[in-house]
Amino acid sequence: MNREERRAIEKSKEKHPEIVEVLDLFLKLSELSCDTIPVNGKSISWDKLKEGFPAIDKRTLPKDLGTLFKRFKNIVEILLTRNSDFASAVNALFEREELFRELLEGVLMGQYDFPKDFSHLRPVILFAAGETLLPLINGVKLADPPKKALDSWGKSYCPICGAPPNISAIEGEENRLFLYCGRCSQSWNFPRLVCVHCGEEDQKKLQYFFAKNDEIHRVYVCDSCKHYIKSVDKREKTVVFPQLEDLTTMGLDIVAKKEGYKRESVDFVGLILTDYEVKKGD
């Protein structure tokens, strides 16, 4: 985390006292060591992008998962601070390397069957596993991904790690729409006036709303699939940290959910909105 982002978080705590506890949790997670894990170029096939598959998959995982497991344990302990018994149980389960590898592979491939006794902690474990992968994902980003393939991606999921977006932004003089990955913050271009989740193009089924006196932030909803995504107008707000922007506009998520719309929950705000850990241990 750089100084500018830290200052932005501290300013957000002053501006949004109602979510100080959540911002503190976000800060703790952001401050965890996230040293990049070098990735063997042979484990990445950039040609997969042309076929609609994200760059990273289970073959990218290192043989030794020790560093990643240490990070996983730290994340779980931060998330479950008030329920240390749960944290110990989760970490004990995945201490077996084959089970931990199976978890990470499942998250990367979007398919994982949870042990029955841990189903109530599904949001926590999924988020923790996704966050655990960041050093590896950063290694993939440094492996010189082809700019042309990224620019022409146009899918509803991240070209690097495959996670769904958590927020979008309108940028530049051409008013282009960019999606931001809820896991690794990678951005990519996406067609406007199309539902991010199901591809609906019928404008009668696509709507948006915004809070009073704040047209910079909007919520775009689809009545076909009942999903939504928030958006920030970067033409009006030039300094934007996507994950923090998502966090400080949670009020819009609450309104959207009350109206019957839903969002993916692999990211931090998605986790908070699940009311995980039975209201974080209360």
Coordinates of C-alpha atoms in Angstrom, one line a residue:
M1 CA 0.0 0.0 0.0
N2 CA 1.4 3.4 -0.9
R3 CA 1.2 6.6 1.1
E4 CA -1.5 8.2 -1.1
E5 CA -3.8 5.2 -0.7
R6 CA -3.2 5.2 3.1
R7 CA -4.1 8.9 3.3
A8 CA -7.2 8.3 1.2
I9 CA -8.3 5.6 3.8
E10 CA -7.7 7.9 6.7
K11 CA -9.7 10.7 5.0
S12 CA -12.5 8.2 4.4
K13 CA -12.6 7.4 8.1
E14 CA -13.2 11.1 8.8
K15 CA -15.8 11.4 6.1
H16 CA -17.6 8.1 6.8
P17 CA -17.5 7.6 10.6
E18 CA -20.3 5.0 10.3
I19 CA -17.9 2.5 8.7
V20 CA -14.7 3.2 10.6
E21 CA -14.6 -0.4 11.9
V22 CA -14.9 -1.8 8.4
L23 CA -12.2 0.7 7.1
D24 CA -9.9 -0.4 9.9
L25 CA -10.4 -4.0 8.9
F26 CA -9.7 -3.1 5.3
L27 CA -6.5 -1.3 6.3
K28 CA -5.2 -4.3 8.3
L29 CA -5.7 -6.6 5.3
S30 CA -4.1 -4.0 2.9
E31 CA -1.0 -3.8 5.2
L32 CA -0.3 -7.5 5.1
S33 CA 2.9 -8.4 3.4
C34 CA 2.2 -9.0 -0.3
D35 CA 5.6 -9.6 -1.8
T36 CA 5.3 -10.6 -5.5
I37 CA 5.8 -14.3 -6.2
P38 CA 7.8 -14.6 -9.5
V39 CA 5.9 -16.7 -12.1
N40 CA 7.4 -19.1 -14.6
G41 CA 6.5 -17.7 -18.0
K42 CA 5.9 -21.3 -19.2
S43 CA 3.0 -21.6 -16.8
I44 CA 1.2 -18.8 -18.5
S45 CA -0.4 -19.1 -21.9
W46 CA -1.3 -15.7 -23.1
D47 CA -3.0 -17.3 -26.1
K48 CA -5.8 -18.3 -23.6
L49 CA -6.9 -14.7 -23.5
K50 CA -7.9 -14.9 -27.2
E51 CA -10.1 -17.9 -26.3
G52 CA -11.8 -16.2 -23.4
F53 CA -9.9 -17.8 -20.6
P54 CA -8.1 -15.7 -17.9
A55 CA -4.3 -15.8 -17.8
I56 CA -3.9 -17.6 -14.4
D57 CA -5.1 -21.1 -13.7
K58 CA -4.1 -24.0 -11.4
R59 CA -0.9 -24.7 -13.4
T60 CA 0.4 -21.3 -12.2
L61 CA 0.4 -22.3 -8.6
P62 CA 4.0 -22.9 -7.2
K63 CA 5.0 -26.4 -6.0
D64 CA 5.7 -25.1 -2.5
L65 CA 2.6 -23.4 -1.0
G66 CA 4.3 -22.5 2.3
T67 CA 4.4 -18.8 1.7
L68 CA 0.8 -18.7 0.4
F69 CA -0.4 -20.7 3.4
K70 CA 1.2 -18.3 5.9
R71 CA -0.6 -15.4 4.1
F72 CA -3.9 -17.4 4.2
K73 CA -3.6 -18.0 8.0
N74 CA -2.9 -14.3 8.6
I75 CA -5.9 -13.2 6.5
V76 CA -8.3 -15.7 8.3
E77 CA -7.1 -14.6 11.7
I78 CA -7.8 -10.9 10.8
L79 CA -11.2 -11.7 9.5
L80 CA -12.2 -13.9 12.4
T81 CA -10.5 -11.9 15.2
R82 CA -13.6 -12.2 17.4
N83 CA -14.0 -15.9 16.7
S84 CA -10.6 -17.4 17.2
D85 CA -12.0 -20.9 17.5
F86 CA -13.3 -20.6 14.0
A87 CA -10.0 -19.2 12.7
S88 CA -8.1 -22.1 14.3
A89 CA -10.4 -24.7 12.8
V90 CA -10.2 -23.2 9.3
N91 CA -6.4 -23.0 9.5
A92 CA -6.1 -26.5 10.9
L93 CA -8.2 -27.9 8.1
F94 CA -6.2 -26.4 5.3
E95 CA -2.8 -27.1 7.0
R96 CA -2.9 -30.3 4.9
E97 CA -1.2 -29.1 1.7
E98 CA -3.4 -31.2 -0.6
L99 CA -6.5 -29.6 0.8
F100 CA -5.0 -26.1 0.6
R101 CA -4.0 -26.7 -3.0
E102 CA -7.4 -28.0 -3.7
L103 CA -8.9 -24.8 -2.3
L104 CA -6.7 -22.5 -4.3
E105 CA -7.3 -24.5 -7.5
G106 CA -11.0 -24.4 -6.9
V107 CA -11.0 -20.6 -6.4
L108 CA -9.0 -20.1 -9.6
M109 CA -11.3 -22.5 -11.6
G110 CA -14.5 -21.2 -10.0
Q111 CA -15.5 -24.6 -8.6
Y112 CA -15.0 -25.7 -5.0
D113 CA -17.0 -28.1 -2.8
F114 CA -17.0 -26.9 0.8
P115 CA -16.6 -29.3 3.7
K116 CA -20.0 -29.6 5.3
D117 CA -18.9 -28.4 8.7
F118 CA -17.4 -25.2 7.2
S119 CA -20.3 -24.1 4.9
H120 CA -21.3 -21.3 7.2
L121 CA -17.8 -19.8 6.7
R122 CA -17.9 -20.1 2.9
P123 CA -17.7 -16.3 2.3
V124 CA -14.8 -15.9 4.6
I125 CA -12.8 -18.8 3.2
L126 CA -13.5 -17.8 -0.5
F127 CA -12.4 -14.3 0.2
A128 CA -9.3 -15.3 2.2
A129 CA -8.3 -17.7 -0.6
G130 CA -8.7 -15.0 -3.2
E131 CA -6.7 -12.5 -1.2
T132 CA -4.0 -15.2 -0.6
L133 CA -3.4 -15.4 -4.4
L134 CA -2.5 -11.7 -4.8
P135 CA 1.3 -12.2 -4.7
L136 CA 1.0 -14.8 -7.4
I137 CA -1.4 -12.7 -9.5
N138 CA 1.0 -9.7 -9.2
G139 CA 3.7 -12.0 -10.5
V140 CA 1.5 -12.8 -13.5
K141 CA 1.0 -9.1 -14.1
L142 CA 4.7 -8.6 -14.2
A143 CA 5.1 -11.3 -16.8
D144 CA 4.4 -8.8 -19.6
P145 CA 0.8 -9.6 -20.6
P146 CA 0.0 -8.6 -24.2
K147 CA -1.6 -5.1 -24.2
K148 CA -3.6 -5.8 -27.3
A149 CA -5.2 -8.9 -25.8
L150 CA -6.1 -7.1 -22.6
D151 CA -7.5 -4.1 -24.6
S152 CA -9.8 -6.4 -26.6
W153 CA -10.8 -8.6 -23.7
G154 CA -14.4 -7.3 -23.3
K155 CA -15.5 -10.1 -20.9
S156 CA -17.5 -9.8 -17.6
Y157 CA -14.6 -11.3 -15.6
C158 CA -11.0 -10.4 -15.0
P159 CA -8.5 -11.3 -17.8
I160 CA -5.8 -12.0 -15.3
C161 CA -7.4 -13.9 -12.4
G162 CA -11.0 -14.6 -13.6
A163 CA -12.8 -12.9 -10.7
P164 CA -15.8 -10.7 -11.4
P165 CA -15.7 -6.9 -11.2
N166 CA -16.8 -5.1 -8.1
I167 CA -17.0 -1.6 -9.6
S168 CA -16.9 0.2 -12.9
A169 CA -15.7 3.6 -14.1
I170 CA -16.4 6.0 -17.0
E171 CA -13.1 7.4 -18.1
G172 CA -11.6 9.8 -20.7
E173 CA -13.0 12.0 -23.4
E174 CA -14.4 9.0 -25.2
N175 CA -16.5 8.1 -22.2
R176 CA -15.3 4.6 -22.2
L177 CA -16.4 2.1 -19.5
F178 CA -13.8 0.2 -17.6
L179 CA -14.4 -2.7 -15.1
Y180 CA -12.3 -3.2 -12.1
C181 CA -11.6 -6.7 -10.7
G182 CA -12.9 -7.2 -7.2
R183 CA -9.8 -9.4 -6.4
C184 CA -6.8 -7.9 -8.0
S185 CA -8.0 -4.4 -9.2
Q186 CA -7.0 -5.1 -12.9
S187 CA -9.0 -2.9 -15.2
W188 CA -10.3 -3.7 -18.7
N189 CA -12.6 -2.1 -21.3
F190 CA -16.2 -3.2 -21.5
P191 CA -19.1 -2.1 -23.8
R192 CA -21.4 0.5 -22.4
L193 CA -25.2 0.0 -22.3
V194 CA -24.8 -3.7 -21.8
C195 CA -25.4 -5.7 -18.6
V196 CA -22.0 -6.7 -17.1
H197 CA -23.4 -9.9 -15.8
C198 CA -25.8 -11.4 -18.4
G199 CA -25.1 -9.3 -21.6
E200 CA -28.6 -7.9 -21.7
E201 CA -28.9 -5.0 -24.3
D202 CA -32.6 -4.1 -24.1
Q203 CA -32.5 -0.6 -22.6
K204 CA -35.9 -1.1 -21.1
K205 CA -34.4 -3.7 -18.8
L206 CA -31.4 -1.6 -17.9
Q207 CA -31.7 1.2 -15.4
Y208 CA -29.6 3.2 -13.0
F209 CA -30.0 5.3 -9.8
F210 CA -27.8 7.5 -7.7
A211 CA -27.9 9.1 -4.2
K212 CA -29.2 12.6 -3.8
N213 CA -26.5 15.2 -4.5
D214 CA -24.1 12.6 -5.7
E215 CA -24.3 11.9 -9.4
I216 CA -20.6 10.8 -9.6
H217 CA -21.5 7.4 -8.2
R218 CA -24.3 5.4 -9.8
V219 CA -25.7 1.9 -9.6
Y220 CA -26.6 0.2 -12.8
V221 CA -29.2 -2.6 -12.5
C222 CA -30.5 -5.2 -14.8
D223 CA -34.0 -6.5 -14.6
S224 CA -33.2 -9.6 -16.6
C225 CA -30.7 -11.2 -14.2
K226 CA -31.3 -8.9 -11.2
H227 CA -27.6 -8.1 -10.8
Y228 CA -26.1 -4.7 -10.3
I229 CA -22.8 -2.9 -10.5
K230 CA -21.7 0.4 -9.1
S231 CA -19.9 3.0 -11.2
V232 CA -17.8 6.1 -10.6
D233 CA -17.4 8.9 -13.1
K234 CA -13.6 9.4 -13.3
R235 CA -14.2 12.4 -15.5
E236 CA -15.4 14.2 -12.4
K237 CA -13.2 12.4 -9.8
T238 CA -9.7 11.9 -11.0
V239 CA -8.1 10.2 -8.1
V240 CA -9.8 6.8 -7.6
F241 CA -8.8 3.7 -5.6
P242 CA -11.3 1.1 -6.9
Q243 CA -11.5 -1.0 -3.7
L244 CA -11.8 2.0 -1.4
E245 CA -14.4 3.6 -3.7
D246 CA -16.4 0.4 -3.6
L247 CA -16.1 0.4 0.2
T248 CA -17.2 4.0 0.8
T249 CA -20.3 3.6 -1.4
M250 CA -21.7 0.6 0.5
G251 CA -24.9 2.6 1.1
L252 CA -25.7 2.2 -2.6
D253 CA -25.3 -1.6 -2.2
I254 CA -27.7 -1.7 0.6
V255 CA -30.3 0.2 -1.4
A256 CA -29.8 -2.1 -4.4
K257 CA -30.2 -5.2 -2.3
K258 CA -33.4 -3.9 -0.7
E259 CA -34.7 -3.5 -4.2
G260 CA -34.0 -7.2 -4.9
Y261 CA -30.7 -6.8 -6.9
K262 CA -27.6 -8.8 -6.1
R263 CA -23.8 -8.7 -6.6
E264 CA -21.0 -11.2 -6.6
S265 CA -19.3 -11.7 -3.2
V266 CA -15.7 -12.7 -3.8
D267 CA -14.4 -9.2 -2.8
F268 CA -14.2 -7.3 0.5
V269 CA -17.5 -5.4 0.2
G270 CA -19.3 -8.5 -0.9
L271 CA -18.0 -10.3 2.2
I272 CA -19.0 -7.4 4.5
L273 CA -22.5 -7.4 2.9
T274 CA -23.0 -11.1 3.7
D275 CA -22.9 -10.1 7.4
Y276 CA -20.3 -12.8 7.8
E277 CA -19.3 -14.4 11.1
V278 CA -22.8 -13.7 12.5
K279 CA -22.3 -9.9 12.4
K280 CA -18.6 -10.2 12.9
G281 CA -19.0 -12.0 16.3
D282 CA -21.6 -9.8 17.9

